[in-house]
Coordinates of C-alpha atoms in Angstrom, one line a residue:
Chain H
M1 CA 176.8 106.6 98.1
A2 CA 177.4 107.8 101.7
R3 CA 177.4 111.3 100.5
L4 CA 174.0 110.9 98.8
W5 CA 172.7 109.3 101.9
L6 CA 173.9 112.3 104.0
T7 CA 172.3 114.8 101.6
R8 CA 169.0 112.9 101.9
L9 CA 169.2 112.9 105.7
W10 CA 170.0 116.6 105.8
S11 CA 167.1 117.6 103.4
D12 CA 164.8 115.4 105.5
F13 CA 165.9 117.1 108.6
R14 CA 165.4 120.5 107.1
H15 CA 162.0 119.5 105.9
H16 CA 160.9 118.3 109.3
V17 CA 162.2 121.4 111.1
K18 CA 160.2 123.5 108.6
L19 CA 157.1 121.4 109.2
Y20 CA 157.6 121.7 113.0
F21 CA 157.7 125.5 112.8
L22 CA 154.8 125.5 110.5
L23 CA 152.8 123.7 113.1
L24 CA 153.9 126.1 115.8
G25 CA 153.2 129.1 113.7
A26 CA 149.6 128.2 113.2
Q27 CA 149.1 127.8 117.0
V28 CA 151.0 131.0 117.8
R29 CA 148.7 133.0 115.4
S30 CA 145.6 131.5 116.9
Q31 CA 146.8 132.2 120.4
G32 CA 147.4 135.8 119.5
V33 CA 143.7 136.5 118.6
Y34 CA 142.5 137.3 122.1
R35 CA 145.2 139.8 123.2
V36 CA 143.9 140.5 126.7
S37 CA 143.2 137.0 127.7
F38 CA 146.6 136.0 126.3
A39 CA 148.3 138.6 128.5
L40 CA 146.3 137.4 131.5
D41 CA 147.2 133.8 130.7
A42 CA 150.9 134.5 130.3
A43 CA 150.9 136.5 133.6
S44 CA 149.1 133.8 135.6
T45 CA 151.4 131.1 134.2
A46 CA 154.4 133.1 135.4
L47 CA 152.7 133.9 138.7
I48 CA 152.4 130.3 139.6
T49 CA 156.2 129.9 139.5
L50 CA 156.8 133.3 141.1
A51 CA 154.4 132.5 144.0
E52 CA 156.1 129.3 144.8
F53 CA 159.6 130.7 144.8
A54 CA 158.5 134.0 146.4
A55 CA 156.9 132.0 149.2
F56 CA 160.2 130.3 149.9
A57 CA 162.3 133.4 149.5
L58 CA 160.1 135.4 151.8
V59 CA 160.2 132.7 154.5
L60 CA 163.9 131.9 154.4
P61 CA 165.2 134.9 156.3
R62 CA 163.2 133.8 159.4
F63 CA 165.0 130.5 159.4
G64 CA 168.5 131.6 158.4
S65 CA 169.3 128.9 155.8
L66 CA 168.0 125.7 154.3
S67 CA 170.4 123.2 156.0
G68 CA 173.3 125.4 155.2
W69 CA 172.2 126.5 151.7
T70 CA 171.7 130.3 151.1
L71 CA 168.9 131.8 149.1
G72 CA 171.3 132.3 146.2
E73 CA 172.4 128.7 146.2
V74 CA 168.8 127.4 146.3
A75 CA 167.9 129.9 143.6
L76 CA 170.6 128.4 141.4
L77 CA 169.3 124.9 141.9
Y78 CA 165.7 126.0 141.6
G79 CA 166.2 128.2 138.6
L80 CA 168.2 125.5 136.7
A81 CA 165.4 122.9 137.3
E82 CA 162.6 125.3 136.5
L83 CA 164.2 126.7 133.4
S84 CA 164.9 123.2 132.0
F85 CA 161.4 122.1 132.9
V86 CA 159.6 124.9 131.2
V87 CA 161.7 124.7 128.1
M88 CA 161.0 120.9 128.1
D89 CA 157.3 121.7 128.6
L90 CA 157.3 124.0 125.5
L91 CA 158.9 121.2 123.4
F92 CA 157.1 118.2 124.8
G93 CA 153.8 119.7 125.9
G94 CA 152.0 117.7 123.1
F95 CA 152.9 114.4 124.8
D96 CA 151.4 115.7 128.1
N97 CA 148.3 116.6 126.3
L98 CA 148.0 113.4 124.2
G99 CA 145.0 112.0 126.2
T100 CA 142.9 114.9 124.8
H101 CA 143.7 113.9 121.2
I102 CA 143.1 110.3 121.9
R103 CA 139.7 110.9 123.6
S104 CA 138.5 113.3 120.9
G105 CA 139.7 111.0 118.1
S106 CA 141.9 113.7 116.6
F107 CA 144.9 111.4 117.1
S108 CA 143.5 109.1 114.4
T109 CA 143.8 112.0 111.9
F110 CA 147.5 112.3 112.9
L111 CA 147.9 108.8 111.5
L112 CA 146.5 109.9 108.1
R113 CA 148.9 112.8 107.5
P114 CA 152.2 112.3 105.6
V115 CA 154.1 113.8 108.5
P116 CA 156.0 111.7 111.1
L117 CA 153.8 111.0 114.1
P118 CA 156.2 112.2 116.8
L119 CA 156.7 115.4 114.9
Q120 CA 152.9 116.1 114.9
V121 CA 152.7 115.4 118.6
F122 CA 155.7 117.7 119.2
G123 CA 154.0 120.4 117.3
S124 CA 150.4 119.9 118.6
D125 CA 150.4 121.8 121.9
F126 CA 152.7 124.8 121.8
A127 CA 151.4 127.1 124.6
L128 CA 153.0 130.5 123.9
R129 CA 151.9 131.8 127.3
R130 CA 154.6 129.5 128.8
L131 CA 157.3 131.8 127.4
S132 CA 156.5 134.1 130.4
R133 CA 157.6 131.2 132.7
V134 CA 160.8 130.8 130.7
I135 CA 161.7 134.4 131.3
L136 CA 160.9 134.2 135.0
A137 CA 162.8 130.9 135.4
A138 CA 165.8 132.5 133.7
G139 CA 165.5 135.4 136.1
I140 CA 165.6 133.1 139.1
L141 CA 168.6 131.4 137.7
A142 CA 170.3 134.7 137.0
Y143 CA 169.6 135.7 140.6
G144 CA 171.2 132.5 141.8
L145 CA 174.3 132.9 139.5
T146 CA 174.9 136.4 140.7
H147 CA 174.5 135.5 144.4
V148 CA 176.9 132.6 144.6
S149 CA 180.6 132.7 144.1
F150 CA 182.4 130.2 141.8
P151 CA 185.1 130.7 139.2
W152 CA 183.5 131.2 135.7
S153 CA 185.2 129.0 133.2
A154 CA 184.4 127.0 130.1
G155 CA 184.1 124.0 132.4
S156 CA 181.5 125.7 134.6
A157 CA 179.5 126.9 131.6
L158 CA 179.6 123.4 130.1
L159 CA 178.5 121.9 133.4
L160 CA 175.4 124.2 133.6
L161 CA 174.6 123.6 129.9
S162 CA 174.9 119.8 130.2
S163 CA 172.8 119.8 133.4
M164 CA 170.0 121.6 131.5
V165 CA 170.3 119.4 128.4
G166 CA 170.1 116.3 130.6
M167 CA 167.0 117.6 132.5
I168 CA 165.2 118.6 129.3
A169 CA 165.8 115.1 127.8
F170 CA 165.0 113.3 131.1
F171 CA 161.7 115.1 131.8
G172 CA 160.8 115.0 128.1
G173 CA 161.2 111.3 128.3
L174 CA 158.8 111.2 131.3
F175 CA 156.3 113.2 129.3
V176 CA 156.6 110.8 126.4
I177 CA 156.0 107.9 128.7
G178 CA 153.0 109.6 130.3
G179 CA 151.6 110.3 126.8
T180 CA 152.1 106.7 125.7
V181 CA 150.4 105.3 128.8
T182 CA 147.2 107.1 127.6
F183 CA 147.0 104.7 124.6
W184 CA 145.9 102.1 127.2
T185 CA 144.2 104.3 129.8
V186 CA 142.7 107.0 127.6
E187 CA 142.7 109.3 130.6
N188 CA 145.8 111.1 131.7
V189 CA 147.2 109.1 134.6
E190 CA 147.6 111.3 137.6
A191 CA 150.3 109.1 139.0
M192 CA 152.6 110.3 136.2
N193 CA 152.5 113.7 137.9
V194 CA 154.4 112.2 140.8
L195 CA 157.3 111.6 138.4
T196 CA 157.1 114.7 136.3
Y197 CA 156.0 117.6 138.4
G198 CA 157.0 115.7 141.6
G199 CA 160.5 115.1 140.1
R200 CA 160.8 118.7 139.2
T201 CA 159.9 119.8 142.8
L202 CA 162.2 117.1 144.2
I203 CA 165.3 118.4 142.4
S204 CA 164.5 122.1 143.0
Y205 CA 165.9 121.8 146.5
P206 CA 169.2 120.4 147.7
M207 CA 168.8 116.7 148.1
D208 CA 170.6 116.4 151.4
I209 CA 167.3 117.6 153.0
Y210 CA 165.6 114.4 152.1
G211 CA 165.7 111.2 154.2
H212 CA 168.3 108.5 153.5
L213 CA 165.8 106.3 151.6
L214 CA 164.4 109.0 149.4
R215 CA 167.9 110.3 148.5
K216 CA 169.3 106.9 147.6
T217 CA 166.3 106.0 145.6
F218 CA 166.5 109.2 143.5
T219 CA 170.3 108.7 143.0
Y220 CA 170.6 105.0 142.2
V221 CA 167.2 103.9 141.1
L222 CA 165.8 106.9 139.4
P223 CA 168.9 109.0 138.7
A224 CA 167.4 112.4 139.4
A225 CA 170.3 113.6 141.6
F226 CA 172.6 113.5 138.5
L227 CA 170.4 116.0 136.7
S228 CA 171.0 119.2 138.7
Y229 CA 172.0 118.4 142.3
F230 CA 175.4 116.9 141.5
P231 CA 176.3 119.6 138.8
V232 CA 175.4 122.4 141.3
L233 CA 177.4 120.7 144.1
H234 CA 180.4 120.5 141.8
L235 CA 180.0 124.1 140.6
L236 CA 180.0 125.3 144.2
G237 CA 183.1 123.3 144.9
R238 CA 181.5 120.9 147.3
P239 CA 182.2 117.1 147.3
L240 CA 179.5 114.8 146.0
P241 CA 177.8 112.5 148.5
D242 CA 178.8 108.8 149.0
G243 CA 182.4 109.6 147.9
L244 CA 181.3 109.9 144.2
P245 CA 184.1 111.4 142.0
G246 CA 183.7 114.9 140.5
W247 CA 183.2 113.8 136.9
V248 CA 179.9 112.2 137.8
A249 CA 178.5 115.7 137.9
F250 CA 178.9 115.8 134.1
L251 CA 176.6 112.7 133.6
S252 CA 173.4 114.6 133.4
P253 CA 173.0 114.3 129.5
V254 CA 173.8 110.6 129.7
M255 CA 171.0 110.0 132.2
G256 CA 168.7 112.2 130.1
S257 CA 169.5 110.4 126.8
L258 CA 168.9 107.0 128.3
M259 CA 165.5 108.1 129.7
L260 CA 164.5 109.6 126.3
A261 CA 165.6 106.5 124.3
A262 CA 163.7 104.2 126.7
A263 CA 160.7 106.5 126.4
F264 CA 160.6 106.4 122.6
A265 CA 161.0 102.6 122.6
F266 CA 157.9 102.5 124.8
W267 CA 156.2 105.0 122.5
K268 CA 156.7 102.6 119.5
V269 CA 154.9 99.8 121.4
G270 CA 152.1 102.2 122.3
V271 CA 151.5 103.4 118.8
S272 CA 151.4 99.9 117.4
R273 CA 148.7 99.1 119.9
Y274 CA 146.6 102.1 119.1
Q275 CA 143.2 101.2 117.7
G276 CA 141.3 104.4 118.1
T277 CA 138.6 105.1 120.6
G278 CA 135.6 104.4 118.4
N279 CA 134.8 108.0 117.5
Chain R
M1 CA 117.6 131.2 148.8
L2 CA 116.9 128.2 151.0
R3 CA 113.2 128.3 151.4
S4 CA 111.9 125.1 153.0
P5 CA 110.1 123.5 150.0
H6 CA 113.4 123.7 148.1
L7 CA 115.5 122.4 151.0
A8 CA 115.0 118.8 149.9
L9 CA 116.0 119.7 146.3
Y10 CA 119.3 121.3 147.5
A11 CA 119.9 118.2 149.7
A12 CA 119.4 116.0 146.6
V13 CA 121.8 118.1 144.6
A14 CA 124.4 117.8 147.3
R15 CA 123.9 114.1 147.6
L16 CA 124.4 113.6 143.9
G17 CA 127.5 115.8 144.0
F18 CA 128.8 113.6 146.8
R19 CA 128.1 110.3 145.1
R20 CA 129.7 111.4 141.8
Q21 CA 133.1 111.4 143.6
F22 CA 132.9 107.6 144.1
A23 CA 132.6 107.0 140.3
Y24 CA 136.4 107.0 139.7
L25 CA 138.0 105.4 142.7
P26 CA 141.3 104.5 141.0
A27 CA 141.7 108.2 140.1
A28 CA 141.2 109.1 143.8
V29 CA 143.8 106.6 144.9
W30 CA 146.4 107.9 142.4
G31 CA 145.5 111.4 143.4
M32 CA 146.2 110.5 147.0
V33 CA 149.6 109.0 146.1
T34 CA 150.4 112.3 144.4
N35 CA 149.3 114.3 147.4
V36 CA 151.2 112.2 149.9
F37 CA 154.4 112.3 147.7
F38 CA 154.2 116.1 147.5
G39 CA 153.5 116.2 151.2
A40 CA 156.6 114.3 151.9
L41 CA 158.7 116.7 149.8
R42 CA 157.1 119.8 151.5
I43 CA 157.7 118.3 155.0
A44 CA 161.4 117.7 154.1
V45 CA 161.8 121.3 153.1
L46 CA 160.1 122.7 156.2
L47 CA 162.0 120.3 158.6
A48 CA 165.3 121.3 156.9
L49 CA 164.3 125.0 157.4
F50 CA 163.6 124.3 161.1
G51 CA 166.9 122.6 161.6
K52 CA 167.5 122.5 165.3
Q53 CA 165.3 125.5 166.1
P54 CA 162.5 124.3 168.4
Q55 CA 160.0 127.0 167.4
V56 CA 159.7 129.6 164.7
A57 CA 156.8 132.1 164.6
G58 CA 154.8 130.1 167.0
Y59 CA 155.2 126.9 165.0
T60 CA 157.0 123.8 166.2
A61 CA 158.4 121.2 163.8
Q62 CA 155.4 119.1 164.7
D63 CA 153.0 122.0 163.8
A64 CA 154.8 122.4 160.5
V65 CA 154.3 118.7 159.7
T66 CA 150.6 119.0 160.7
Y67 CA 150.3 122.1 158.5
V68 CA 151.6 120.2 155.4
A69 CA 149.4 117.2 156.1
L70 CA 146.3 119.4 156.4
T71 CA 147.0 121.4 153.2
Q72 CA 147.5 118.2 151.3
V73 CA 144.4 116.6 152.8
F74 CA 142.2 119.6 151.8
I75 CA 143.6 120.3 148.3
A76 CA 140.8 118.4 146.6
S77 CA 138.0 119.3 148.9
F78 CA 138.8 123.0 148.8
S79 CA 139.7 122.9 145.0
L80 CA 142.9 124.8 145.8
F81 CA 144.2 124.2 142.3
G82 CA 141.2 125.7 140.7
W83 CA 137.6 125.1 139.8
Y84 CA 136.0 125.9 136.4
D85 CA 132.7 123.9 136.6
F86 CA 130.3 126.9 136.7
M87 CA 132.4 128.8 134.1
R88 CA 132.0 125.9 131.7
T89 CA 128.2 126.0 131.9
I90 CA 128.2 129.7 131.0
H91 CA 130.6 129.2 128.0
R92 CA 128.5 126.2 126.8
G93 CA 125.2 128.0 127.3
E94 CA 124.0 125.3 129.7
V95 CA 123.5 127.9 132.3
A96 CA 120.3 128.9 130.5
T97 CA 118.9 125.4 131.1
D98 CA 120.0 125.5 134.7
L99 CA 118.0 128.7 135.1
L100 CA 114.8 126.8 134.3
R101 CA 115.3 124.7 137.4
P102 CA 113.5 125.7 140.6
F103 CA 116.8 126.7 142.3
H104 CA 118.6 129.9 143.0
L105 CA 121.7 129.3 140.9
L106 CA 124.2 130.2 143.7
G107 CA 122.4 127.9 146.1
Y108 CA 122.4 125.1 143.5
W109 CA 126.1 125.3 142.9
A110 CA 126.9 125.7 146.6
A111 CA 124.9 122.5 147.3
Q112 CA 126.6 120.7 144.5
D113 CA 130.1 121.8 145.6
A114 CA 129.4 121.0 149.2
G115 CA 128.5 117.4 148.1
R116 CA 131.6 117.3 145.9
A117 CA 133.9 118.6 148.7
A118 CA 132.5 116.1 151.2
G119 CA 132.9 113.3 148.7
Q120 CA 136.5 114.2 147.9
F121 CA 137.1 114.4 151.7
V122 CA 135.8 110.9 152.1
V123 CA 137.7 109.3 149.2
R124 CA 140.9 111.3 149.3
G125 CA 141.2 113.5 152.4
A126 CA 140.2 111.2 155.3
P127 CA 142.5 108.3 154.2
M128 CA 145.4 110.7 154.1
L129 CA 144.4 112.0 157.5
L130 CA 145.0 108.5 158.7
L131 CA 148.1 107.9 156.6
F132 CA 150.2 111.0 157.5
P133 CA 150.3 110.2 161.3
L134 CA 151.6 106.7 160.5
V135 CA 154.8 108.2 159.0
W136 CA 155.1 111.6 160.6
D137 CA 154.4 113.1 164.0
M138 CA 151.1 114.9 163.5
K139 CA 148.9 116.9 165.9
W140 CA 145.2 116.5 166.5
P141 CA 143.1 119.6 167.3
A142 CA 142.7 120.6 170.9
Q143 CA 139.3 122.3 170.2
P144 CA 137.7 119.8 167.8
L145 CA 134.3 121.4 167.5
L146 CA 135.5 125.0 166.8
T147 CA 138.1 123.6 164.4
L148 CA 135.4 121.7 162.5
I149 CA 133.4 124.9 162.2
S150 CA 136.5 126.6 160.9
V151 CA 137.0 123.8 158.3
L152 CA 133.5 124.2 157.1
L153 CA 133.8 128.0 156.9
A154 CA 137.1 127.6 155.0
W155 CA 135.3 125.6 152.4
A156 CA 132.3 128.0 152.3
C157 CA 134.5 131.1 152.0
G158 CA 136.6 129.4 149.3
F159 CA 133.6 128.3 147.4
A160 CA 132.2 131.9 147.3
F161 CA 135.5 133.1 146.0
R162 CA 135.7 130.4 143.4
F163 CA 132.1 131.1 142.3
L164 CA 132.9 134.8 142.0
V165 CA 135.9 134.1 139.8
N166 CA 133.8 131.8 137.6
C167 CA 131.3 134.6 137.1
A168 CA 134.0 136.4 135.0
A169 CA 132.8 134.0 132.2
F170 CA 129.7 136.3 131.8
W171 CA 131.9 139.1 130.7
S172 CA 134.8 137.3 129.0
A173 CA 134.7 134.6 126.3
D174 CA 137.9 133.2 127.7
A175 CA 137.9 133.6 131.5
V176 CA 140.2 130.7 132.1
G177 CA 143.2 133.0 132.2
I178 CA 141.4 135.1 134.9
G179 CA 140.8 131.9 136.7
R180 CA 144.5 130.8 136.6
L181 CA 145.5 134.2 137.9
A182 CA 143.0 133.9 140.7
W183 CA 144.2 130.4 141.8
A184 CA 147.8 131.5 141.8
V185 CA 147.0 134.4 144.1
L186 CA 144.9 132.1 146.2
G187 CA 147.7 129.6 146.6
L188 CA 150.0 132.2 148.1
G189 CA 147.4 134.2 150.0
C190 CA 145.6 131.4 151.8
G191 CA 148.8 129.9 153.1
F192 CA 148.9 126.9 150.9
L193 CA 152.5 127.4 149.8
M194 CA 153.9 128.4 153.2
P195 CA 152.2 129.0 156.6
L196 CA 151.3 132.7 156.7
A197 CA 153.0 133.1 160.1
F198 CA 156.4 132.6 158.5
F199 CA 156.0 135.6 156.1
P200 CA 157.4 139.0 156.9
E201 CA 155.1 141.3 158.9
W202 CA 154.3 143.7 156.0
F203 CA 153.2 140.8 153.9
R204 CA 151.0 139.3 156.6
Q205 CA 149.4 142.6 157.3
T206 CA 148.6 143.1 153.6
L207 CA 147.0 139.7 153.4
G208 CA 145.0 140.5 156.6
F209 CA 142.9 142.9 154.4
T210 CA 142.0 140.1 152.0
P211 CA 139.7 137.1 152.5
F212 CA 142.4 134.6 151.5
P213 CA 143.6 133.6 155.0
A214 CA 140.0 132.7 155.8
M215 CA 140.1 130.0 153.1
L216 CA 142.8 127.8 154.7
N217 CA 145.3 129.5 157.0
A218 CA 142.7 130.3 159.8
M219 CA 141.7 126.7 159.9
V220 CA 145.3 125.5 160.1
E221 CA 146.1 127.9 163.0
L222 CA 143.1 126.6 164.9
W223 CA 144.0 123.0 164.3
V224 CA 147.6 123.2 165.4
G225 CA 146.6 125.4 168.4
L226 CA 148.3 128.6 167.3
K227 CA 145.0 130.3 168.1
T228 CA 143.1 129.3 171.2
G229 CA 140.3 130.7 173.4
A230 CA 139.2 134.2 172.4
A231 CA 141.7 134.5 169.5
A232 CA 140.2 131.3 168.0
W233 CA 136.7 132.6 168.3
E234 CA 137.8 135.9 166.7
A235 CA 139.4 134.0 163.8
V236 CA 136.2 132.0 163.2
A237 CA 134.1 135.2 163.4
L238 CA 136.4 136.8 160.8
Q239 CA 136.0 133.7 158.6
L240 CA 132.2 134.0 158.9
G241 CA 132.3 137.7 158.1
W242 CA 134.3 137.1 154.9
T243 CA 132.1 134.2 153.9
L244 CA 128.9 136.2 154.2
A245 CA 130.5 139.2 152.4
L246 CA 131.7 137.0 149.5
F247 CA 128.4 135.2 149.2
V248 CA 126.5 138.6 149.0
L249 CA 129.0 139.8 146.4
A250 CA 128.7 136.6 144.5
G251 CA 124.9 137.0 144.5
V252 CA 125.1 140.5 143.2
V253 CA 127.7 139.7 140.5
L254 CA 125.7 136.7 139.4
A255 CA 122.5 138.7 139.1
R256 CA 124.3 141.3 136.9
G257 CA 125.9 138.6 134.9
L258 CA 122.6 136.9 134.2
K259 CA 121.1 140.2 133.1
R260 CA 123.9 140.4 130.6
L261 CA 123.1 136.9 129.5
E262 CA 119.5 137.8 128.8
V263 CA 120.6 140.9 126.8
A264 CA 122.9 138.7 124.7
G265 CA 120.0 136.3 124.2
G266 CA 121.7 133.3 125.9

């Protein structure tokens, strides 16, 4: 009985993965039609990240350090956050773009198809051009990893990986919440950007530069400090603030999963309230 | 372009562009929250960079705070994250209808954008200009009149550049990518990401040959008092020069683009 159930689950899973890649494949083909404009798009997407980090890297020598952090150390923190965020954006972009589907009424057609709703949203906005940003973010992370000294071990690799998994889930959750809010507002709510893009910017720099209130808020109210700041501190062999024990640095996936679970619970409420926009 | 009988029409276009910004006040409020939050993060980074140093490249910590406040205040007015309105009318073919109106197209869009920028300043920029000094130590301009002229020129120069980028739509079916590329260069070149004074000499000198500093950095340096007296006048003159050059270029490119449009039959 249990075995039958497991086989069912496995075949369902395989079916859904196949569907997801089918959805992506269609978009990838359509995005490859205009070669030149695609190349420009990919270049400009990467350039936005590059410009931001380059501006910081070009300016840092004039000041010496960022409250004791070298360029390599900041690059590690920045690259980790950026890489996770862009991978998350590739996966969850459909939720960020949900307002468009709701306004145009195309979301109603999602409901008619015999494919699970979240899966369709996941596969609805795959911007291939963002791959350029993934490569660039990986480059910044690689620069960081080669310019700081820490003992490589299975533990440190696990720490980096769990930090990324946590961030992908955490910011993915925020994208799902942002998408769900558009069931009520129709428009994308700009305030969500404070949490998503603002959160990404916040954790791209060492959090000891922020004021007492901001740092405490983003540690104990919104647990952003657990995502990459604590793991990187631990990796560099520095103590965590407020006397927190070292194992706290491994909590990133826990925080991420909690956020993602809460987000999908909210999503269920939103979908049940959806009545179309009258198109 | 601005012959007197049409002046009233341009003014009406500007007025409408201005009033449209008041249609979605909640959006403006949330936009402001976003801008202030990012401003707080950017101030934290700059103050951490300063540490105990009293002055770097002519900037004090107070100047740096003022710089961040100004860039956040003018994001919306100067459309620093991009502007695709004119491009859209080309792609949709609406530009053909606009040509029937008794305007010069460049003047029409300049008037509309002036109204838009002013409206955005009233609903988003000005409240922030009052909000930032409540939390941080911010500076007010020592030469208010010249600074005001510099602000207006920064908008005008930026508009001419944005219009020029939008003209790419005459040649490309998908000019959005060109736009994105242009806004990324603009962000770094105009001093939105970091004050240009902090950059290495070679980078600043390279940027000196481009119009980008005229679109934001010049205005900031005047406001915080990095440029005073003759240097300030010189900076404003340079802004004026770039503005005129870009408007002439935009006019020429627009004319050629429209000719193409006729060939294609709209």
